[in-house]
Amino acid sequence: MRGRRIATACLGLLIGACGGSGPSPAPGAGGQPIEIRDARARLMPGMGVAYFTVVNRGATADRLMRVETPAAASAQIHESRVEGSTVRMRELDAGLDVPAGATVELRPGGLHVMLIDPTVDEDETAIELVLTFEKAGEVRLEAPRDAPGGASTGTGR
Amino acid sequence: MPPFIRKTLPAVVAAALIATLAACGPGGEPFRGQAVDPGRPAPTLEGTNWTGEPFRLEQVRGRVAVVFFGYTFCPDVCPLTLARMKQLESALGERAEEVEVVFVSVDPHRDTVEKMASYVPAFDPGFYGVRLTQDQLDAAKESFDLTVQYGQPAGGPGSDTFYYVDHTGSHFLLDRAGRLRVVHPPDATLEALEPDLLRLLDEGAADSG
């Protein structure tokens, strides 16, 4: 029982560290409480994708400016849209707005981070993502890898 | 009620009923997707499967087929569709053996047979993953009335960098005779697809030929 409580506490610390809203705010952040949840990634030959949920608990809007990862040649914030019978994909050049108090979900069939030319070792079970916010600054996190067609990257739930 | 109405009303009601039934087809319930005139000629499609073997749409006749188009550099929607097909097969249980899933690339430039082989079987080795040459794609576009638009490569025109392909993402449901019968939108749910597939399966081979 005690072991489990300690493990839970450690997990809480880890999640706090991921969220960038932990004890020490990111440099230049002014304590902007951005939290990242449910990160996951799927890598396939030549391309991959990452999803996560951004929670802005603050009173001011923020914007995800860019995503970087050592696991791919480049990463771009994209949006897929269905227009009638056509599927379109576009890069969000100006970044992704996260209004004050809002939760913005990147999930299959909509907003996502496209990973171009993944370079990751097949044995790696997670990839590192560095998210840069206009106000909150850098947020680093680990996105566990999902198998192709796996539940979390394949269905949106 | 005036006598002429009393006389014609049942006929009008009957006609309306017949019209409704006709629209619903022999199964009674209407299709959840958009129904296609069964008299329309069967679409054609010819290419190379990810196994390296030639593929012709005729070879899946006798079974119900779900045909959809995409490209392997599509990180989001195409895997979502393939994963949904996998779920659909699970939902259909044993009847999934009578259903063929056919993913067709609209990106002949990047999607080689080898590329398709590294992509499609990761979802299900039983799925077809069809690579088309440009000429075969042109024929498929006409046959399935597809929209395919290539974006500019990120590194400028002519560069070998990433580019988008906006494409028709519909699910095309073909009956056992190979005729296009129902079209579902790109974001169709399992709940919409499954009953239509079951209905096409129930038509049997005999009355659809």
mmCIF file of C-alpha atoms in Angstrom:
data_model
loop_
_atom_site.group_PDB
_atom_site.id
_atom_site.type_symbol
_atom_site.label_atom_id
_atom_site.label_comp_id
_atom_site.label_asym_id
_atom_site.label_seq_id
_atom_site.Cartn_x
_atom_site.Cartn_y
_atom_site.Cartn_z
ATOM 1 C CA MET A 1 0.000 0.000 0.000
ATOM 2 C CA ARG A 2 2.720 2.413 1.038
ATOM 3 C CA GLY A 3 4.738 1.576 -2.074
ATOM 4 C CA ARG A 4 1.763 2.362 -4.218
ATOM 5 C CA ARG A 5 1.276 5.719 -2.520
ATOM 6 C CA ILE A 6 4.899 6.636 -3.154
ATOM 7 C CA ALA A 7 4.570 5.510 -6.759
ATOM 8 C CA THR A 8 1.481 7.663 -7.150
ATOM 9 C CA ALA A 9 3.305 10.627 -5.687
ATOM 10 C CA CYS A 10 6.193 10.079 -8.114
ATOM 11 C CA LEU A 11 3.753 9.859 -10.996
ATOM 12 C CA GLY A 12 2.227 13.130 -9.873
ATOM 13 C CA LEU A 13 5.654 14.741 -9.909
ATOM 14 C CA LEU A 14 6.366 13.367 -13.363
ATOM 15 C CA ILE A 15 3.087 14.651 -14.728
ATOM 16 C CA GLY A 16 3.708 17.981 -13.059
ATOM 17 C CA ALA A 17 7.114 18.127 -14.718
ATOM 18 C CA CYS A 18 5.523 17.389 -18.066
ATOM 19 C CA GLY A 19 2.920 20.063 -17.731
ATOM 20 C CA GLY A 20 5.299 22.968 -17.400
ATOM 21 C CA SER A 21 3.110 24.172 -14.577
ATOM 22 C CA GLY A 22 5.150 22.393 -11.936
ATOM 23 C CA PRO A 23 6.965 24.049 -9.079
ATOM 24 C CA SER A 24 9.298 26.021 -11.344
ATOM 25 C CA PRO A 25 7.593 27.720 -14.256
ATOM 26 C CA ALA A 26 9.305 27.707 -17.645
ATOM 27 C CA PRO A 27 11.672 30.641 -18.253
ATOM 28 C CA GLY A 28 9.833 33.768 -19.288
ATOM 29 C CA ALA A 29 6.565 32.083 -18.593
ATOM 30 C CA GLY A 30 5.328 34.244 -15.797
ATOM 31 C CA GLY A 31 3.773 31.080 -14.350
ATOM 32 C CA GLN A 32 1.491 30.494 -17.302
ATOM 33 C CA PRO A 33 -0.295 27.310 -16.271
ATOM 34 C CA ILE A 34 -0.187 25.265 -19.428
ATOM 35 C CA GLU A 35 -0.729 21.564 -18.912
ATOM 36 C CA ILE A 36 -0.204 18.825 -21.485
ATOM 37 C CA ARG A 37 -2.123 15.578 -21.181
ATOM 38 C CA ASP A 38 -2.595 12.323 -23.065
ATOM 39 C CA ALA A 39 0.509 12.644 -25.232
ATOM 40 C CA ARG A 40 1.112 9.760 -27.618
ATOM 41 C CA ALA A 41 2.886 9.232 -30.926
ATOM 42 C CA ARG A 42 2.865 6.790 -33.783
ATOM 43 C CA LEU A 43 5.849 6.428 -36.079
ATOM 44 C CA MET A 44 5.738 4.815 -39.474
ATOM 45 C CA PRO A 45 8.279 4.694 -42.316
ATOM 46 C CA GLY A 46 8.796 8.245 -43.580
ATOM 47 C CA MET A 47 6.258 9.885 -41.333
ATOM 48 C CA GLY A 48 4.571 9.838 -37.985
ATOM 49 C CA VAL A 49 2.097 11.705 -35.876
ATOM 50 C CA ALA A 50 1.794 12.953 -32.314
ATOM 51 C CA TYR A 51 -1.287 13.896 -30.364
ATOM 52 C CA PHE A 52 -1.839 15.551 -26.978
ATOM 53 C CA THR A 53 -4.271 17.761 -25.144
ATOM 54 C CA VAL A 54 -3.337 21.313 -24.124
ATOM 55 C CA VAL A 55 -5.050 22.774 -21.080
ATOM 56 C CA ASN A 56 -4.679 26.491 -20.420
ATOM 57 C CA ARG A 57 -5.663 27.126 -16.811
ATOM 58 C CA GLY A 58 -4.577 30.737 -17.007
ATOM 59 C CA ALA A 59 -6.491 33.957 -17.489
ATOM 60 C CA THR A 60 -4.636 34.868 -20.689
ATOM 61 C CA ALA A 61 -4.635 33.247 -24.085
ATOM 62 C CA ASP A 62 -1.504 31.490 -25.245
ATOM 63 C CA ARG A 63 -0.353 29.994 -28.493
ATOM 64 C CA LEU A 64 1.576 26.866 -29.359
ATOM 65 C CA MET A 65 4.167 28.280 -31.752
ATOM 66 C CA ARG A 66 6.103 25.177 -32.696
ATOM 67 C CA VAL A 67 6.872 21.593 -31.828
ATOM 68 C CA GLU A 68 10.332 20.075 -32.042
ATOM 69 C CA THR A 69 11.544 16.568 -31.482
ATOM 70 C CA PRO A 70 14.885 14.797 -31.720
ATOM 71 C CA ALA A 71 12.913 11.843 -33.101
ATOM 72 C CA ALA A 72 12.145 13.314 -36.537
ATOM 73 C CA ALA A 73 13.689 15.551 -39.178
ATOM 74 C CA SER A 74 10.890 18.025 -38.608
ATOM 75 C CA ALA A 75 7.561 18.420 -36.874
ATOM 76 C CA GLN A 76 4.644 20.540 -38.050
ATOM 77 C CA ILE A 77 1.335 21.478 -36.466
ATOM 78 C CA HIS A 78 -1.372 20.352 -38.854
ATOM 79 C CA GLU A 79 -5.087 20.261 -39.142
ATOM 80 C CA SER A 80 -7.037 17.660 -41.110
ATOM 81 C CA ARG A 81 -10.434 18.743 -42.287
ATOM 82 C CA VAL A 82 -13.230 16.930 -43.998
ATOM 83 C CA GLU A 83 -14.972 19.138 -46.534
ATOM 84 C CA GLY A 84 -17.810 17.202 -48.097
ATOM 85 C CA SER A 85 -16.212 14.079 -49.494
ATOM 86 C CA THR A 86 -12.697 15.542 -49.550
ATOM 87 C CA VAL A 87 -10.016 15.190 -46.888
ATOM 88 C CA ARG A 88 -7.679 18.165 -46.617
ATOM 89 C CA MET A 89 -4.617 18.753 -44.509
ATOM 90 C CA ARG A 90 -2.975 22.091 -43.778
ATOM 91 C CA GLU A 91 -0.083 23.355 -41.706
ATOM 92 C CA LEU A 92 -1.032 25.922 -39.073
ATOM 93 C CA ASP A 93 1.659 28.439 -39.993
ATOM 94 C CA ALA A 94 0.667 30.874 -37.256
ATOM 95 C CA GLY A 95 0.565 28.205 -34.583
ATOM 96 C CA LEU A 96 -2.285 26.909 -32.501
ATOM 97 C CA ASP A 97 -4.321 29.264 -30.324
ATOM 98 C CA VAL A 98 -5.128 28.103 -26.818
ATOM 99 C CA PRO A 99 -7.629 30.580 -25.345
ATOM 100 C CA ALA A 100 -7.689 31.330 -21.613
ATOM 101 C CA GLY A 101 -9.339 28.514 -19.721
ATOM 102 C CA ALA A 102 -9.575 26.379 -22.850
ATOM 103 C CA THR A 103 -8.761 22.743 -23.481
ATOM 104 C CA VAL A 104 -7.538 22.083 -27.011
ATOM 105 C CA GLU A 105 -7.399 18.470 -28.032
ATOM 106 C CA LEU A 106 -5.107 17.169 -30.770
ATOM 107 C CA ARG A 107 -6.642 13.911 -31.891
ATOM 108 C CA PRO A 108 -7.065 11.692 -34.968
ATOM 109 C CA GLY A 109 -9.064 13.338 -37.708
ATOM 110 C CA GLY A 110 -8.319 16.899 -36.639
ATOM 111 C CA LEU A 111 -5.414 18.759 -35.087
ATOM 112 C CA HIS A 112 -2.161 16.820 -34.959
ATOM 113 C CA VAL A 113 1.603 17.149 -35.078
ATOM 114 C CA MET A 114 3.013 15.592 -38.196
ATOM 115 C CA LEU A 115 6.482 14.092 -37.814
ATOM 116 C CA ILE A 116 8.424 14.029 -41.059
ATOM 117 C CA ASP A 117 11.162 11.428 -41.523
ATOM 118 C CA PRO A 118 11.216 9.941 -38.034
ATOM 119 C CA THR A 119 14.704 8.945 -36.991
ATOM 120 C CA VAL A 120 13.817 7.069 -33.869
ATOM 121 C CA ASP A 121 15.181 3.715 -32.870
ATOM 122 C CA GLU A 122 12.557 0.986 -33.193
ATOM 123 C CA ASP A 123 13.267 -0.054 -29.596
ATOM 124 C CA GLU A 124 12.397 3.353 -28.164
ATOM 125 C CA THR A 125 9.037 3.203 -26.450
ATOM 126 C CA ALA A 126 8.545 6.972 -26.266
ATOM 127 C CA ILE A 127 9.705 10.097 -28.063
ATOM 128 C CA GLU A 128 10.586 13.474 -26.639
ATOM 129 C CA LEU A 129 8.563 16.500 -27.721
ATOM 130 C CA VAL A 130 9.506 20.118 -27.056
ATOM 131 C CA LEU A 131 6.526 22.432 -27.286
ATOM 132 C CA THR A 132 7.177 26.167 -27.498
ATOM 133 C CA PHE A 133 4.386 28.456 -26.342
ATOM 134 C CA GLU A 134 4.309 32.170 -27.005
ATOM 135 C CA LYS A 135 3.878 33.001 -23.319
ATOM 136 C CA ALA A 136 4.543 29.838 -21.343
ATOM 137 C CA GLY A 137 7.788 29.129 -23.141
ATOM 138 C CA GLU A 138 9.122 25.609 -23.556
ATOM 139 C CA VAL A 139 7.304 22.547 -22.311
ATOM 140 C CA ARG A 140 9.109 19.237 -22.611
ATOM 141 C CA LEU A 141 7.313 15.919 -22.517
ATOM 142 C CA GLU A 142 7.561 12.266 -23.417
ATOM 143 C CA ALA A 143 4.998 10.843 -25.792
ATOM 144 C CA PRO A 144 4.629 7.064 -25.513
ATOM 145 C CA ARG A 145 4.619 5.275 -28.850
ATOM 146 C CA ASP A 146 1.540 3.525 -30.092
ATOM 147 C CA ALA A 147 1.454 0.692 -32.612
ATOM 148 C CA PRO A 148 0.075 1.459 -36.078
ATOM 149 C CA GLY A 149 -3.662 1.219 -35.815
ATOM 150 C CA GLY A 150 -3.364 1.246 -32.039
ATOM 151 C CA ALA A 151 -6.307 2.441 -30.073
ATOM 152 C CA SER A 152 -5.033 5.808 -28.923
ATOM 153 C CA THR A 153 -3.812 7.062 -32.287
ATOM 154 C CA GLY A 154 -6.280 5.211 -34.428
ATOM 155 C CA THR A 155 -9.669 6.031 -33.079
ATOM 156 C CA GLY A 156 -9.439 9.307 -31.290
ATOM 157 C CA ARG A 157 -10.316 7.771 -27.966
ATOM 158 C CA MET B 1 -64.720 13.695 -47.195
ATOM 159 C CA PRO B 2 -65.668 14.277 -50.850
ATOM 160 C CA PRO B 3 -66.118 11.036 -52.789
ATOM 161 C CA PHE B 4 -63.230 11.669 -55.211
ATOM 162 C CA ILE B 5 -60.803 12.029 -52.336
ATOM 163 C CA ARG B 6 -62.219 8.955 -50.630
ATOM 164 C CA LYS B 7 -61.582 7.084 -53.866
ATOM 165 C CA THR B 8 -58.131 8.418 -54.693
ATOM 166 C CA LEU B 9 -56.674 8.704 -51.193
ATOM 167 C CA PRO B 10 -55.925 4.991 -50.767
ATOM 168 C CA ALA B 11 -54.249 4.971 -54.173
ATOM 169 C CA VAL B 12 -52.132 8.004 -53.269
ATOM 170 C CA VAL B 13 -51.166 6.451 -49.943
ATOM 171 C CA ALA B 14 -50.326 3.183 -51.667
ATOM 172 C CA ALA B 15 -48.224 4.972 -54.284
ATOM 173 C CA ALA B 16 -46.348 6.880 -51.591
ATOM 174 C CA LEU B 17 -45.759 3.660 -49.707
ATOM 175 C CA ILE B 18 -44.459 1.892 -52.808
ATOM 176 C CA ALA B 19 -42.180 4.823 -53.582
ATOM 177 C CA THR B 20 -40.821 4.718 -50.046
ATOM 178 C CA LEU B 21 -40.259 0.977 -50.205
ATOM 179 C CA ALA B 22 -38.533 1.286 -53.563
ATOM 180 C CA ALA B 23 -36.194 3.907 -52.130
ATOM 181 C CA CYS B 24 -35.410 1.615 -49.248
ATOM 182 C CA GLY B 25 -34.643 -1.341 -51.493
ATOM 183 C CA PRO B 26 -35.410 -4.973 -50.788
ATOM 184 C CA GLY B 27 -34.024 -4.881 -47.266
ATOM 185 C CA GLY B 28 -36.676 -2.453 -46.074
ATOM 186 C CA GLU B 29 -34.389 -0.152 -44.129
ATOM 187 C CA PRO B 30 -32.703 2.599 -46.135
ATOM 188 C CA PHE B 31 -28.923 2.594 -46.380
ATOM 189 C CA ARG B 32 -27.219 4.770 -43.797
ATOM 190 C CA GLY B 33 -24.849 6.093 -46.442
ATOM 191 C CA GLN B 34 -25.691 7.642 -49.766
ATOM 192 C CA ALA B 35 -27.265 5.004 -52.010
ATOM 193 C CA VAL B 36 -26.008 4.699 -55.578
ATOM 194 C CA ASP B 37 -28.181 3.598 -58.496
ATOM 195 C CA PRO B 38 -27.538 -0.152 -58.748
ATOM 196 C CA GLY B 39 -27.838 0.122 -62.522
ATOM 197 C CA ARG B 40 -24.644 2.138 -62.732
ATOM 198 C CA PRO B 41 -21.761 0.202 -64.348
ATOM 199 C CA ALA B 42 -19.328 -1.395 -61.893
ATOM 200 C CA PRO B 43 -16.270 0.799 -61.313
ATOM 201 C CA THR B 44 -12.908 -0.463 -62.495
ATOM 202 C CA LEU B 45 -9.578 -0.340 -60.731
ATOM 203 C CA GLU B 46 -6.288 -1.871 -61.698
ATOM 204 C CA GLY B 47 -2.938 -1.644 -59.952
ATOM 205 C CA THR B 48 -0.425 -3.588 -57.884
ATOM 206 C CA ASN B 49 -1.107 -4.924 -54.403
ATOM 207 C CA TRP B 50 1.482 -4.377 -51.649
ATOM 208 C CA THR B 51 2.469 -8.045 -52.040
ATOM 209 C CA GLY B 52 3.740 -7.225 -55.537
ATOM 210 C CA GLU B 53 0.902 -9.112 -57.198
ATOM 211 C CA PRO B 54 -1.324 -7.438 -59.764
ATOM 212 C CA PHE B 55 -4.663 -6.245 -58.453
ATOM 213 C CA ARG B 56 -7.930 -5.871 -60.313
ATOM 214 C CA LEU B 57 -11.154 -4.932 -58.584
ATOM 215 C CA GLU B 58 -12.863 -7.858 -60.340
ATOM 216 C CA GLN B 59 -10.893 -10.297 -58.209
ATOM 217 C CA VAL B 60 -12.838 -9.391 -55.063
ATOM 218 C CA ARG B 61 -16.202 -10.098 -56.707
ATOM 219 C CA GLY B 62 -18.348 -12.512 -54.771
ATOM 220 C CA ARG B 63 -17.477 -10.624 -51.619
ATOM 221 C CA VAL B 64 -18.512 -7.198 -50.369
ATOM 222 C CA ALA B 65 -15.756 -4.589 -50.660
ATOM 223 C CA VAL B 66 -14.933 -1.308 -48.962
ATOM 224 C CA VAL B 67 -12.724 0.783 -51.235
ATOM 225 C CA PHE B 68 -11.120 4.039 -50.125
ATOM 226 C CA PHE B 69 -8.313 6.284 -51.297
ATOM 227 C CA GLY B 70 -5.407 7.909 -49.493
ATOM 228 C CA TYR B 71 -1.616 8.030 -49.336
ATOM 229 C CA THR B 72 0.970 6.708 -46.940
ATOM 230 C CA PHE B 73 2.391 10.158 -46.115
ATOM 231 C CA CYS B 74 -1.018 11.033 -44.723
ATOM 232 C CA PRO B 75 -0.271 10.685 -41.006
ATOM 233 C CA ASP B 76 -3.675 11.352 -39.548
ATOM 234 C CA VAL B 77 -6.825 10.571 -41.504
ATOM 235 C CA CYS B 78 -5.630 7.572 -43.541
ATOM 236 C CA PRO B 79 -4.407 5.585 -40.499
ATOM 237 C CA LEU B 80 -7.632 6.564 -38.782
ATOM 238 C CA THR B 81 -9.635 5.096 -41.649
ATOM 239 C CA LEU B 82 -7.507 1.942 -41.765
ATOM 240 C CA ALA B 83 -7.855 1.504 -38.013
ATOM 241 C CA ARG B 84 -11.606 1.982 -38.344
ATOM 242 C CA MET B 85 -11.693 -0.738 -41.006
ATOM 243 C CA LYS B 86 -9.890 -3.035 -38.607
ATOM 244 C CA GLN B 87 -12.504 -2.270 -35.939
ATOM 245 C CA LEU B 88 -15.246 -2.850 -38.466
ATOM 246 C CA GLU B 89 -13.875 -6.291 -39.246
ATOM 247 C CA SER B 90 -13.771 -7.096 -35.546
ATOM 248 C CA ALA B 91 -17.373 -5.972 -35.193
ATOM 249 C CA LEU B 92 -18.422 -8.156 -38.128
ATOM 250 C CA GLY B 93 -16.793 -11.235 -36.596
ATOM 251 C CA GLU B 94 -16.882 -14.256 -38.904
ATOM 252 C CA ARG B 95 -18.701 -12.306 -41.572
ATOM 253 C CA ALA B 96 -15.582 -10.193 -42.027
ATOM 254 C CA GLU B 97 -14.255 -13.058 -44.144
ATOM 255 C CA GLU B 98 -16.752 -12.038 -46.801
ATOM 256 C CA VAL B 99 -15.587 -8.413 -46.723
ATOM 257 C CA GLU B 100 -12.524 -7.062 -48.548
ATOM 258 C CA VAL B 101 -10.841 -3.836 -47.480
ATOM 259 C CA VAL B 102 -9.098 -2.082 -50.365
ATOM 260 C CA PHE B 103 -6.885 0.941 -49.643
ATOM 261 C CA VAL B 104 -5.736 2.672 -52.825
ATOM 262 C CA SER B 105 -2.923 5.221 -53.051
ATOM 263 C CA VAL B 106 -3.503 8.478 -54.924
ATOM 264 C CA ASP B 107 0.208 9.350 -54.676
ATOM 265 C CA PRO B 108 2.071 7.363 -57.372
ATOM 266 C CA HIS B 109 5.157 9.552 -57.007
ATOM 267 C CA ARG B 110 5.936 8.628 -53.399
ATOM 268 C CA ASP B 111 3.928 5.476 -52.813
ATOM 269 C CA THR B 112 5.913 2.634 -54.297
ATOM 270 C CA VAL B 113 4.849 -0.978 -53.805
ATOM 271 C CA GLU B 114 7.579 -1.231 -51.139
ATOM 272 C CA LYS B 115 6.170 1.806 -49.333
ATOM 273 C CA MET B 116 2.702 0.288 -49.382
ATOM 274 C CA ALA B 117 4.179 -2.968 -48.045
ATOM 275 C CA SER B 118 5.653 -1.104 -45.083
ATOM 276 C CA TYR B 119 2.350 0.594 -44.314
ATOM 277 C CA VAL B 120 -0.789 -1.400 -45.074
ATOM 278 C CA PRO B 121 -0.002 -4.776 -43.444
ATOM 279 C CA ALA B 122 0.867 -2.944 -40.218
ATOM 280 C CA PHE B 123 -2.870 -2.434 -39.878
ATOM 281 C CA ASP B 124 -3.961 -5.817 -41.221
ATOM 282 C CA PRO B 125 -2.084 -8.113 -43.614
ATOM 283 C CA GLY B 126 -5.472 -9.129 -45.013
ATOM 284 C CA PHE B 127 -6.096 -5.622 -46.370
ATOM 285 C CA TYR B 128 -5.306 -4.821 -49.959
ATOM 286 C CA GLY B 129 -2.965 -1.873 -50.410
ATOM 287 C CA VAL B 130 -3.024 -0.939 -54.055
ATOM 288 C CA ARG B 131 -0.331 1.109 -55.728
ATOM 289 C CA LEU B 132 -1.349 2.765 -58.990
ATOM 290 C CA THR B 133 0.725 4.149 -61.846
ATOM 291 C CA GLN B 134 -0.255 7.622 -63.010
ATOM 292 C CA ASP B 135 -2.308 6.161 -65.883
ATOM 293 C CA GLN B 136 -4.054 3.746 -63.523
ATOM 294 C CA LEU B 137 -4.796 6.628 -61.165
ATOM 295 C CA ASP B 138 -6.280 8.670 -64.004
ATOM 296 C CA ALA B 139 -8.579 5.744 -64.805
ATOM 297 C CA ALA B 140 -9.550 5.319 -61.132
ATOM 298 C CA LYS B 141 -10.309 9.041 -60.838
ATOM 299 C CA GLU B 142 -12.754 8.748 -63.660
ATOM 300 C CA SER B 143 -14.269 5.493 -62.459
ATOM 301 C CA PHE B 144 -14.800 6.657 -58.869
ATOM 302 C CA ASP B 145 -15.217 10.363 -59.655
ATOM 303 C CA LEU B 146 -12.284 11.296 -57.401
ATOM 304 C CA THR B 147 -10.826 14.656 -56.521
ATOM 305 C CA VAL B 148 -7.041 14.580 -56.064
ATOM 306 C CA GLN B 149 -5.027 17.775 -55.560
ATOM 307 C CA TYR B 150 -1.323 17.869 -54.792
ATOM 308 C CA GLY B 151 0.065 20.653 -52.624
ATOM 309 C CA GLN B 152 3.369 22.417 -53.173
ATOM 310 C CA PRO B 153 6.350 20.680 -51.548
ATOM 311 C CA ALA B 154 7.472 22.486 -48.388
ATOM 312 C CA GLY B 155 10.875 23.100 -49.968
ATOM 313 C CA GLY B 156 9.397 24.706 -53.082
ATOM 314 C CA PRO B 157 8.196 23.355 -56.443
ATOM 315 C CA GLY B 158 10.115 20.374 -57.743
ATOM 316 C CA SER B 159 11.885 19.700 -54.448
ATOM 317 C CA ASP B 160 11.671 16.293 -52.860
ATOM 318 C CA THR B 161 10.220 17.579 -49.611
ATOM 319 C CA PHE B 162 6.885 16.810 -48.014
ATOM 320 C CA TYR B 163 3.678 17.800 -49.781
ATOM 321 C CA TYR B 164 -0.002 17.330 -49.054
ATOM 322 C CA VAL B 165 -2.491 15.457 -51.151
ATOM 323 C CA ASP B 166 -6.053 16.606 -50.694
ATOM 324 C CA HIS B 167 -8.197 13.732 -51.831
ATOM 325 C CA THR B 168 -11.632 12.173 -51.878
ATOM 326 C CA GLY B 169 -11.837 10.286 -48.595
ATOM 327 C CA SER B 170 -15.193 8.596 -49.083
ATOM 328 C CA HIS B 171 -15.808 4.948 -48.276
ATOM 329 C CA PHE B 172 -17.112 3.199 -51.395
ATOM 330 C CA LEU B 173 -19.160 0.081 -50.612
ATOM 331 C CA LEU B 174 -19.358 -2.443 -53.429
ATOM 332 C CA ASP B 175 -21.757 -5.371 -53.513
ATOM 333 C CA ARG B 176 -20.833 -8.938 -54.382
ATOM 334 C CA ALA B 177 -21.389 -8.220 -58.076
ATOM 335 C CA GLY B 178 -18.756 -5.467 -57.903
ATOM 336 C CA ARG B 179 -21.298 -2.671 -58.281
ATOM 337 C CA LEU B 180 -20.900 0.564 -56.345
ATOM 338 C CA ARG B 181 -23.934 0.671 -54.067
ATOM 339 C CA VAL B 182 -23.337 3.009 -51.135
ATOM 340 C CA VAL B 183 -20.983 5.915 -50.451
ATOM 341 C CA HIS B 184 -20.111 7.018 -46.918
ATOM 342 C CA PRO B 185 -18.301 10.266 -46.069
ATOM 343 C CA PRO B 186 -14.657 10.278 -44.898
ATOM 344 C CA ASP B 187 -15.695 10.639 -41.265
ATOM 345 C CA ALA B 188 -18.293 7.869 -41.336
ATOM 346 C CA THR B 189 -18.755 6.065 -38.043
ATOM 347 C CA LEU B 190 -18.717 2.338 -37.439
ATOM 348 C CA GLU B 191 -22.368 2.598 -36.445
ATOM 349 C CA ALA B 192 -23.186 3.894 -39.925
ATOM 350 C CA LEU B 193 -20.920 1.565 -41.898
ATOM 351 C CA GLU B 194 -21.710 -1.725 -40.212
ATOM 352 C CA PRO B 195 -25.451 -1.988 -40.977
ATOM 353 C CA ASP B 196 -24.886 -1.112 -44.633
ATOM 354 C CA LEU B 197 -22.179 -3.747 -44.957
ATOM 355 C CA LEU B 198 -24.387 -6.312 -43.255
ATOM 356 C CA ARG B 199 -27.185 -5.492 -45.615
ATOM 357 C CA LEU B 200 -24.959 -5.923 -48.661
ATOM 358 C CA LEU B 201 -23.702 -9.214 -47.177
ATOM 359 C CA ASP B 202 -27.271 -10.383 -46.670
ATOM 360 C CA GLU B 203 -28.159 -9.741 -50.284
ATOM 361 C CA GLY B 204 -26.168 -12.865 -51.060
ATOM 362 C CA ALA B 205 -24.383 -13.682 -54.271
ATOM 363 C CA ALA B 206 -27.438 -14.987 -56.127
ATOM 364 C CA ASP B 207 -29.654 -11.900 -56.275
ATOM 365 C CA SER B 208 -26.875 -9.399 -56.816
ATOM 366 C CA GLY B 209 -25.397 -10.902 -59.983
#
